[in-house]
PDB file of C-alpha atoms in Angstrom:
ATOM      1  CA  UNK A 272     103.457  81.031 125.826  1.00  0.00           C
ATOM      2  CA  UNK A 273     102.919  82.423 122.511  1.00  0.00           C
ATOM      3  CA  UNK A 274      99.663  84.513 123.423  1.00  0.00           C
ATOM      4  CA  UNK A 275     101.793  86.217 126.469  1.00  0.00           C
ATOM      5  CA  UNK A 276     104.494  87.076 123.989  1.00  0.00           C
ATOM      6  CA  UNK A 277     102.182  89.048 121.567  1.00  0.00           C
ATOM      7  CA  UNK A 278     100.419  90.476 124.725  1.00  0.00           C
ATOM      8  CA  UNK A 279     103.813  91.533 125.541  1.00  0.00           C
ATOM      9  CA  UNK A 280     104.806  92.968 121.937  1.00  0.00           C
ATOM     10  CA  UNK A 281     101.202  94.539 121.936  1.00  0.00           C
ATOM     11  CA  UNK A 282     101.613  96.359 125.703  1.00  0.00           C
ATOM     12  CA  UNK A 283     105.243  97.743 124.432  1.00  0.00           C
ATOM     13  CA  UNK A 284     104.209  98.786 121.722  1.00  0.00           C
ATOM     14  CA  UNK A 285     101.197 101.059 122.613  1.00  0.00           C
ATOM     15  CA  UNK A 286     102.686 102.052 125.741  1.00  0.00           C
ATOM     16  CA  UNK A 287     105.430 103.597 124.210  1.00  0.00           C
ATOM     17  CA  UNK A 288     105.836 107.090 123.091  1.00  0.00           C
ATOM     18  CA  UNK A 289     104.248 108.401 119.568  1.00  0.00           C
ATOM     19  CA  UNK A 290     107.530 109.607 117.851  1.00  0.00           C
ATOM     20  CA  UNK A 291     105.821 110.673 114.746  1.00  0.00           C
ATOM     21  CA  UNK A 292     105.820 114.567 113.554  1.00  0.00           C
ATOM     22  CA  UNK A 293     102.066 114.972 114.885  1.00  0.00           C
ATOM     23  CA  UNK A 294     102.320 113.110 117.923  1.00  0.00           C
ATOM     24  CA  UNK A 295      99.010 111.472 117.800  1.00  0.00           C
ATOM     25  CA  UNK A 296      96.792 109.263 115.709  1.00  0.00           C
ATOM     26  CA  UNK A 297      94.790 111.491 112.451  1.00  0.00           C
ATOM     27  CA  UNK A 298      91.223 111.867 113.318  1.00  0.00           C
ATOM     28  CA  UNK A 299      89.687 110.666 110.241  1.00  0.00           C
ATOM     29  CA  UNK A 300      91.639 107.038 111.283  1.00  0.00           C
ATOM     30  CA  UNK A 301      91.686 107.381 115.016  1.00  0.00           C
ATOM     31  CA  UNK A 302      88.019 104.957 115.453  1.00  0.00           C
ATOM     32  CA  UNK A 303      89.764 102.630 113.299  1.00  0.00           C
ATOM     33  CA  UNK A 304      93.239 102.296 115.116  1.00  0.00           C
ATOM     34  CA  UNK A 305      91.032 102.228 118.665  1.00  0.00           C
ATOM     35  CA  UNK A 306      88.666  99.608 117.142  1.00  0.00           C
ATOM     36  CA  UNK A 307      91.681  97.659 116.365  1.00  0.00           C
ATOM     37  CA  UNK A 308      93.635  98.260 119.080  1.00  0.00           C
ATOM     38  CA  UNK A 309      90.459  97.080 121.253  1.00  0.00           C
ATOM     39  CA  UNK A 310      90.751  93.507 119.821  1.00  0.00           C
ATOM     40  CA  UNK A 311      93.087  90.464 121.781  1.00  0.00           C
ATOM     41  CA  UNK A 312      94.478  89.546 118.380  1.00  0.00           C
ATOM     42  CA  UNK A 313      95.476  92.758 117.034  1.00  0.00           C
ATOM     43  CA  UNK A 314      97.439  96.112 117.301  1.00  0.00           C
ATOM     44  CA  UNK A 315      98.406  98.966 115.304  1.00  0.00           C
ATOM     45  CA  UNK A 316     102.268  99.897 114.868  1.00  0.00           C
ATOM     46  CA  UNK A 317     101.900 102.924 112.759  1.00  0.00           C
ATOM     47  CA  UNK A 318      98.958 104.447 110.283  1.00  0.00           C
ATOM     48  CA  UNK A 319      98.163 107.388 108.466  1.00  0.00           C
ATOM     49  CA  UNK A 320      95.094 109.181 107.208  1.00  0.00           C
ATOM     50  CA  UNK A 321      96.522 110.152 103.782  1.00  0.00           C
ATOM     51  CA  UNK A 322      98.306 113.377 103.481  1.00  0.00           C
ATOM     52  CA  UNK A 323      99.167 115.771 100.544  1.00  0.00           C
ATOM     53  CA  UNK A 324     103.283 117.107 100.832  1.00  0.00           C
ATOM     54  CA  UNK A 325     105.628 119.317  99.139  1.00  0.00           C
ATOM     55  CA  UNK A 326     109.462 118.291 100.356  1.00  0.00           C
ATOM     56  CA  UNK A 327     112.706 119.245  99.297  1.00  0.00           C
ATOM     57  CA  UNK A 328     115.251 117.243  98.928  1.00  0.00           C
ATOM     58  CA  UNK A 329     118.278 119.643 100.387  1.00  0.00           C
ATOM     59  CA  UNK A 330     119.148 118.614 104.161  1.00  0.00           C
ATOM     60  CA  UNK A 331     120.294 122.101 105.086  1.00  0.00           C
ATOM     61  CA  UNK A 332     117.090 123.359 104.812  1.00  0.00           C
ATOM     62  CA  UNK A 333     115.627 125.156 108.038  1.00  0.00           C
ATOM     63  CA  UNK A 334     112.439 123.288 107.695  1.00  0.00           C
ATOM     64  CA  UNK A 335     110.969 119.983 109.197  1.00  0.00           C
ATOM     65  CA  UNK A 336     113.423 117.796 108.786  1.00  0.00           C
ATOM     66  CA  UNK A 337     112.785 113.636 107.602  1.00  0.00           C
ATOM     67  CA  UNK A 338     116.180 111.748 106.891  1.00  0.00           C
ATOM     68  CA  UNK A 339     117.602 113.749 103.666  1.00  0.00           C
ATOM     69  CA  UNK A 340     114.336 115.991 102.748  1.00  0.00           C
ATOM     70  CA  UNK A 341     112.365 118.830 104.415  1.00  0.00           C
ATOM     71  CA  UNK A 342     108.813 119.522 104.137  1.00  0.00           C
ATOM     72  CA  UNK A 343     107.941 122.707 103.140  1.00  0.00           C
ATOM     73  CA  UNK A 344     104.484 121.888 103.405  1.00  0.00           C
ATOM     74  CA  UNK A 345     102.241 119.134 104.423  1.00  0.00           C
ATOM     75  CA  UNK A 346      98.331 118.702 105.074  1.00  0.00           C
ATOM     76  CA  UNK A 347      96.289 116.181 106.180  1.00  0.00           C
ATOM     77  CA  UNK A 348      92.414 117.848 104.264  1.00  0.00           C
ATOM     78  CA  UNK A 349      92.299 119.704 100.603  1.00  0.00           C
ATOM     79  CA  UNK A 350      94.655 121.836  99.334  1.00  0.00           C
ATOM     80  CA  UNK A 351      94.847 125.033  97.143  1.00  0.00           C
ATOM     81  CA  UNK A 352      97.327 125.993  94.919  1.00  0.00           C
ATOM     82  CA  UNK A 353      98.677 129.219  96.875  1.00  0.00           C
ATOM     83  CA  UNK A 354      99.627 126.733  99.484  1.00  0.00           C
ATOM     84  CA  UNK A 355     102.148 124.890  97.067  1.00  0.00           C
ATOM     85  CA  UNK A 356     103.161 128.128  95.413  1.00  0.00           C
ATOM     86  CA  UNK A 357     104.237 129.635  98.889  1.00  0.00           C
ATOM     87  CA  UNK A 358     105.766 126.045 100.034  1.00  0.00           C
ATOM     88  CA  UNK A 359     108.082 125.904  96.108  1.00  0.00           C
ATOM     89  CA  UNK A 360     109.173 129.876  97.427  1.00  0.00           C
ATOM     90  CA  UNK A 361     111.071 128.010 100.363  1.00  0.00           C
ATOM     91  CA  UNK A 362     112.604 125.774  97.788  1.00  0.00           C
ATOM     92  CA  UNK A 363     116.248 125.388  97.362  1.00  0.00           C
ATOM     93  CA  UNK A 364     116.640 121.741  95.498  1.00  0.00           C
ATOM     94  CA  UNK A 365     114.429 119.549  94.123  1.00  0.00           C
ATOM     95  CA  UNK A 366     110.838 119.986  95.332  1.00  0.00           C
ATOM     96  CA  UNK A 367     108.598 117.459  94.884  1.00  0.00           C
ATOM     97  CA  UNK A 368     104.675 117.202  95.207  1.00  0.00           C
ATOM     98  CA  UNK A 369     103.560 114.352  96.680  1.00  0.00           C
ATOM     99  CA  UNK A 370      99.961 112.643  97.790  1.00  0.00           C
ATOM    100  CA  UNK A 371     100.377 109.126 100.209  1.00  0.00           C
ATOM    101  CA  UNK A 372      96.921 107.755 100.932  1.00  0.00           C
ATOM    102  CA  UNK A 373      95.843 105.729 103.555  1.00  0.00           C
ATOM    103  CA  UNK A 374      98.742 103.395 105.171  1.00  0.00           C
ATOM    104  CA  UNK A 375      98.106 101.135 108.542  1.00  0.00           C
ATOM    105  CA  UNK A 376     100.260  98.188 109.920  1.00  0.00           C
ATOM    106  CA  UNK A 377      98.585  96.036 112.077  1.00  0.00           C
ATOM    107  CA  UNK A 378     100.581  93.739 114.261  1.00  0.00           C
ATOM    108  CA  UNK A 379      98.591  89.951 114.579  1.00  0.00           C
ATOM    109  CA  UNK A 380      98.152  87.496 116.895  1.00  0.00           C
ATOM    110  CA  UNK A 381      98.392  84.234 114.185  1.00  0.00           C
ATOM    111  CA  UNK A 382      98.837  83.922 110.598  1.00  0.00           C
ATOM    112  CA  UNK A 383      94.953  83.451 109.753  1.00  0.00           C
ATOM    113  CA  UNK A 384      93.780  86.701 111.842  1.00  0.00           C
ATOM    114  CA  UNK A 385      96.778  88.176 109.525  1.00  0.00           C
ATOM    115  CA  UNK A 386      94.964  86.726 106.632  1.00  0.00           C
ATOM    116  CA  UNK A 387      91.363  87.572 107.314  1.00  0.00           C
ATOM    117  CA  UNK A 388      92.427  91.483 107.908  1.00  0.00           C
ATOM    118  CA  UNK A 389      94.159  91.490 104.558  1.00  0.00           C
ATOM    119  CA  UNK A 390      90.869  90.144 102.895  1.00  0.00           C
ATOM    120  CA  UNK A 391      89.134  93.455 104.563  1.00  0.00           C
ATOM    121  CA  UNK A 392      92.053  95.456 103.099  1.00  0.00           C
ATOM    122  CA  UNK A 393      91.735  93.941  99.539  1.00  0.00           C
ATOM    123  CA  UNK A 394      87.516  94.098  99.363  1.00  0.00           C
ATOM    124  CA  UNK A 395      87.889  97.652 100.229  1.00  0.00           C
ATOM    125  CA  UNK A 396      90.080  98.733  97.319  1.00  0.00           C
ATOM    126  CA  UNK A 397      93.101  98.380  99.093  1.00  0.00           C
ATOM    127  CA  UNK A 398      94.643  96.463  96.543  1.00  0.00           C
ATOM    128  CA  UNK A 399      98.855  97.159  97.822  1.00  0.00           C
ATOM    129  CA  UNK A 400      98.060  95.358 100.972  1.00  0.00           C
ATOM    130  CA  UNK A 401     100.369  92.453 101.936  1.00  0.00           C
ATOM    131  CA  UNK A 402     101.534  89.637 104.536  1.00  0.00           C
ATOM    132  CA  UNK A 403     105.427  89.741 106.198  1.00  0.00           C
ATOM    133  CA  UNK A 404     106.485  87.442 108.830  1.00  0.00           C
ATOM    134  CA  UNK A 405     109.863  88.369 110.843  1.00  0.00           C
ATOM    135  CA  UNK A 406     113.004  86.258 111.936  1.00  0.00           C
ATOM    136  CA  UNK A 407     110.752  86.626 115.659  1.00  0.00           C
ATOM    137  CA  UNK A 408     107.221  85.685 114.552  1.00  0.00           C
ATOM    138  CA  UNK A 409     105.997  88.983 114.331  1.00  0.00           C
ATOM    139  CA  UNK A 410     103.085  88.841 111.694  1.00  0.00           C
ATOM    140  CA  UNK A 411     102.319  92.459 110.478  1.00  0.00           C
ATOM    141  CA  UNK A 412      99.429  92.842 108.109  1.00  0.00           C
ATOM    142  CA  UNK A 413     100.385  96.078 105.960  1.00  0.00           C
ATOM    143  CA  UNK A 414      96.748  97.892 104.633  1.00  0.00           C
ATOM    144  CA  UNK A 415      98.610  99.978 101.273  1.00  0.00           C
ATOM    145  CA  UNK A 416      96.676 101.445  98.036  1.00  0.00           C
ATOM    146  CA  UNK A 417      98.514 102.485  94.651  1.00  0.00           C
ATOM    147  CA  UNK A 418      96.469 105.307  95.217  1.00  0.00           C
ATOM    148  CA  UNK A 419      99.345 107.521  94.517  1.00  0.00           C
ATOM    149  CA  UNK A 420     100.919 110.676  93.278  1.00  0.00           C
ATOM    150  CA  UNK A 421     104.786 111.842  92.738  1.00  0.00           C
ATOM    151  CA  UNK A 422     105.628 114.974  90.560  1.00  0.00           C
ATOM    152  CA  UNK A 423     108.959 116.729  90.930  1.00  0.00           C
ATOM    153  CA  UNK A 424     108.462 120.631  90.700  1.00  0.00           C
ATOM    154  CA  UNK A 425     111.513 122.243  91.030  1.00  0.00           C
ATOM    155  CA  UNK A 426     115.525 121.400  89.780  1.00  0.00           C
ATOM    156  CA  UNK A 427     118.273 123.394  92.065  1.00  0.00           C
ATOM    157  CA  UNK A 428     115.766 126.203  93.894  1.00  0.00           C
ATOM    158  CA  UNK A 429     114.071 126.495  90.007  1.00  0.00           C
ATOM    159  CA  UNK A 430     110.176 126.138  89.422  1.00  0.00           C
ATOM    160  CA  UNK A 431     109.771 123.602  86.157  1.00  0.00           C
ATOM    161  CA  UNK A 432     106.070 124.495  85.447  1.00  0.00           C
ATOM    162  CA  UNK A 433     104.010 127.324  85.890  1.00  0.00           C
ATOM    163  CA  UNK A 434     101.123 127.952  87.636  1.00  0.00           C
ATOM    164  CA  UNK A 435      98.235 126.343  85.505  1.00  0.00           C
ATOM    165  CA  UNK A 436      99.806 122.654  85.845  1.00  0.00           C
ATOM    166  CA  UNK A 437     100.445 123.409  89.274  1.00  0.00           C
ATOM    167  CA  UNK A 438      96.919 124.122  89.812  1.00  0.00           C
ATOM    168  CA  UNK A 439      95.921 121.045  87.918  1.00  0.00           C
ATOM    169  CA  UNK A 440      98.145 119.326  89.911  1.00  0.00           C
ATOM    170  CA  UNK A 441      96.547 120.240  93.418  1.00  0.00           C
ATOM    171  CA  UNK A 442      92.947 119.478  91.996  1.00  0.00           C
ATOM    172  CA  UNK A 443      94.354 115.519  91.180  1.00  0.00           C
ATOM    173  CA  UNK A 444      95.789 115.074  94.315  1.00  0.00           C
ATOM    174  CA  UNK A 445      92.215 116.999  96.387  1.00  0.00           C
ATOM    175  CA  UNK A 446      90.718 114.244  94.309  1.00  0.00           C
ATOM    176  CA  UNK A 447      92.874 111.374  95.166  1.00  0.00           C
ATOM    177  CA  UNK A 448      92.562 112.513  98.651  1.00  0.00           C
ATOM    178  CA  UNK A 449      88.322 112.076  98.390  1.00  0.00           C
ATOM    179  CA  UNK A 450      88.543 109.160  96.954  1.00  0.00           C
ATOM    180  CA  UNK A 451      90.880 108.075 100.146  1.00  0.00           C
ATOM    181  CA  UNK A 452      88.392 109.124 102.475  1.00  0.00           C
ATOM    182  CA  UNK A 453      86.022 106.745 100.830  1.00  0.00           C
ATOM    183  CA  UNK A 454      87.822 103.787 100.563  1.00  0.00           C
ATOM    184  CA  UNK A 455      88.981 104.431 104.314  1.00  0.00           C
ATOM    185  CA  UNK A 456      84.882 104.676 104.921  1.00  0.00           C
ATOM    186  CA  UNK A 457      84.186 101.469 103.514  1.00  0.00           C
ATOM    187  CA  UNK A 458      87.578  99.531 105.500  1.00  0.00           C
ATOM    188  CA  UNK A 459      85.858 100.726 108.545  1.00  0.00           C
ATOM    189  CA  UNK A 460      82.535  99.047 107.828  1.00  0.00           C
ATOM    190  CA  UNK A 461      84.243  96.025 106.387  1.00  0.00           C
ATOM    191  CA  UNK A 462      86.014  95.627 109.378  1.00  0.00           C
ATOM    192  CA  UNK A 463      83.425  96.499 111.809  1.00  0.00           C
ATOM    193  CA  UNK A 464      81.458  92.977 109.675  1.00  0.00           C
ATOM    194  CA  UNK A 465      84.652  90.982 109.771  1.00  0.00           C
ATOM    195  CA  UNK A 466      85.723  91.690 113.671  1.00  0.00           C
ATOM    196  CA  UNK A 467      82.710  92.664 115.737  1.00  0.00           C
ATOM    197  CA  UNK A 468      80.514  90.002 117.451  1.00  0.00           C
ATOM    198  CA  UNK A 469      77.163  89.368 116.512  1.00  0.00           C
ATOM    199  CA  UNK A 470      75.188  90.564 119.774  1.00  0.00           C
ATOM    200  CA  UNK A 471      77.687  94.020 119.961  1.00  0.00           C
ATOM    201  CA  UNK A 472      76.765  94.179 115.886  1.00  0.00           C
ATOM    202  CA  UNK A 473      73.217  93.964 116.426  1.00  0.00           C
ATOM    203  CA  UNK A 474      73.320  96.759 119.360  1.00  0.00           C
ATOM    204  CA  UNK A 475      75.483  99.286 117.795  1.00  0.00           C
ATOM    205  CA  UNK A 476      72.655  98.901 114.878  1.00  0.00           C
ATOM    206  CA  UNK A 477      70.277  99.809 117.185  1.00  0.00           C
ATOM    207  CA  UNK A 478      71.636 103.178 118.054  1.00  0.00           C
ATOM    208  CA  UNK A 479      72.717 104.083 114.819  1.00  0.00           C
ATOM    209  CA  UNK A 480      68.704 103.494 113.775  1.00  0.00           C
ATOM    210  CA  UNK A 481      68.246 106.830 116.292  1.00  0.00           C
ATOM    211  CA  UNK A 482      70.277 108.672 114.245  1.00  0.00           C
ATOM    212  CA  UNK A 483      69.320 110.105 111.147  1.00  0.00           C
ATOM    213  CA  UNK A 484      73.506 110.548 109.722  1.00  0.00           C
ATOM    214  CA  UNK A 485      74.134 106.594 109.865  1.00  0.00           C
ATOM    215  CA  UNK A 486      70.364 105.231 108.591  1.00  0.00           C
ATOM    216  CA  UNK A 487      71.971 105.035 105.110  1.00  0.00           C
ATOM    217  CA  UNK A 488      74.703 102.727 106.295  1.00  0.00           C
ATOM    218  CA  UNK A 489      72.741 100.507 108.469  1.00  0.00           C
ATOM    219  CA  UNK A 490      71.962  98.097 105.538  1.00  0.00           C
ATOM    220  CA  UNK A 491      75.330  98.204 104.065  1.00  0.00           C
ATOM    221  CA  UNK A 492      77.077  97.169 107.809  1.00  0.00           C
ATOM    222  CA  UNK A 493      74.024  94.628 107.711  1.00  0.00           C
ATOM    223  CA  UNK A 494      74.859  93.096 104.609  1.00  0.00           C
ATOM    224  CA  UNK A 495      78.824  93.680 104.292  1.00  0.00           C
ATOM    225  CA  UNK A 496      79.596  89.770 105.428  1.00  0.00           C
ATOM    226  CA  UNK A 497      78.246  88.159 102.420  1.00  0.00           C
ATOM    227  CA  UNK A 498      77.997  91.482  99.620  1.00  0.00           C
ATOM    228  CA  UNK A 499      79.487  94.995 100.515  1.00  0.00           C
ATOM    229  CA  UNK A 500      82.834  93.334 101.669  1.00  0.00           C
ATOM    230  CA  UNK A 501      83.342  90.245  99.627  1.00  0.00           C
ATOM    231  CA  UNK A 502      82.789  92.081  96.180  1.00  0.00           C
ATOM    232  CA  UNK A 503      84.874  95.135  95.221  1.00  0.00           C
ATOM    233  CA  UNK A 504      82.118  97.758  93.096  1.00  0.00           C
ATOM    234  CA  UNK A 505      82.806  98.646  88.701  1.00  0.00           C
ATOM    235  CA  UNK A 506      83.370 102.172  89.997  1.00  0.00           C
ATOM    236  CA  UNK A 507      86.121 101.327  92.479  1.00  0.00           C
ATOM    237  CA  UNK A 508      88.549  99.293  89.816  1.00  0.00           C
ATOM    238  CA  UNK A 509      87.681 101.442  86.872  1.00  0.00           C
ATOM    239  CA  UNK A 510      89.203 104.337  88.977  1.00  0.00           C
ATOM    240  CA  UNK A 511      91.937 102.136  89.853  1.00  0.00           C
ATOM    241  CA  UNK A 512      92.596 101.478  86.109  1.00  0.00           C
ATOM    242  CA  UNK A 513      92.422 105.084  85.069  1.00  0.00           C
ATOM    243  CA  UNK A 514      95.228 105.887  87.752  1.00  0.00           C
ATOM    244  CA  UNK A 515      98.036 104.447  85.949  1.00  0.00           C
ATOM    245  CA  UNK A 516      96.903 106.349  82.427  1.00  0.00           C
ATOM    246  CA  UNK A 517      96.087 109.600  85.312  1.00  0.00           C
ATOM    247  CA  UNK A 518     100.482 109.639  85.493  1.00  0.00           C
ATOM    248  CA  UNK A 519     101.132 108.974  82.344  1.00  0.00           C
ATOM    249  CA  UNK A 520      99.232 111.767  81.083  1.00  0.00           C
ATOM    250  CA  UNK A 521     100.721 114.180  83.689  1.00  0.00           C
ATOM    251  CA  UNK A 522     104.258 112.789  82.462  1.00  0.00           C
ATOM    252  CA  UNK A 523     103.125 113.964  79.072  1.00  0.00           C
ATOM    253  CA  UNK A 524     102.112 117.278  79.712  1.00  0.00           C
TER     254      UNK A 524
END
């Protein structure tokens, strides 16, 4: 009884319309979210890539609207700083610049697949990630990083800083965003070691030895079970580390 009623949750849920903005999955996540979706004990309820946005928080504005802000401009790859400076032109409140990394819940079948997903999420540097169970047994497994950036720009329609720090600004968050893309990489193999069985594992090896692009991570998918995805690398929690003194020094300047 239990297995029909996730089966049930899992066909509503990705047979139903996508309501978000885009309409469809980001491509840099959209192997991922199939991969997932693939497997009898899990399914995605919502994800995103990572984005870089500049909102406003006025309602009345003509722009894409999301509950009390609008976005006067959002992008999914690197930014440069014309982009913000023509997005703050549109603003008539409090603008905001703001980078969201990497966010995908994942609806599971039983506590422990819950559990061995969020082990994936944590070895990959996505340290945020966390466990709910609802009032109906619903187990979502929520993959989050503190990967993060929030700087307010604008007070009443008014730019606050000029265009040096705004610059600055955009080249932290392009950074942020690479670094996303590379902890996204590594979930993907970590979860391709923790989920896929051992003869599809040793076939999908195969073909990726014909191909010259994914030689360099044959070894790493190889060896992810017992190194790549139980350890988490210097580099990875030094730049974690730095993030946190990263605001504070923005704050200051």
């Amino acid at each position: 009884m239990e297995g029909d009623t996730f089966q049930q949750w899992k066909n509503q849920c990705l047979n139903k319309s996508d309501f978000s903005k885009k309409g469809s999955v980001d491509e840099d996540i959209s192997h991922i979210v199939s991969f997932i979706n693939s497997h009898d004990k899990y399914f995605t309820t919502s994800s995103c890539s990572g984005r870089i946005i500049l909102f406003d928080g006025v309602s009345d504005c003509p722009d894409v609207q999301k509950q009390n802000c609008s976005w006067l401009f959002v992008t999914h790859h690197k930014c440069q700083g014309e982009d913000v400076v023509t997005g703050l032109a549109k603003s008539v409140g409090e603008a905001t610049f703001k980078f969201e990394p990497f966010v995908l819940h994942v609806q599971c079948k039983h506590l422990a697949d819950a559990q061995l997903l969020h082990k994936v999420a944590i070895n990959s540097g996505f340290r945020n990630s966390g466990i709910t169970v609802g009032k109906k047994g619903k187990i979502i497994m929520a993959v989050r990083s503190t990967h993060c950036l929030e700087v307010p720009l604008s007070h009443r329609g008014k730019v606050l800083v000029n265009d040096e720090y705004l610059d600055f600004l955009v080249g932290v968050a392009n950074q942020k965003l690479e670094e996303n893309l590379k902890r996204i990489e590594r979930f993907d193999e970590c979860l391709l070691a923790a989920l896929q069985p051992q003869e599809e594992k040793c076939s999908l090896l195969e073909d990726m030895d014909k191909k010259p692009v994914y030689r360099r991570r044959r070894k790493r998918i190889q060896d992810s079970s017992e190194t790549d995805c139980d350890s988490q690398s210097v580099n990875e929690q030094n730049e974690s580390n730095q993030e946190e003194t990263d605001w504070n020094l923005m704050l200051l300047s």
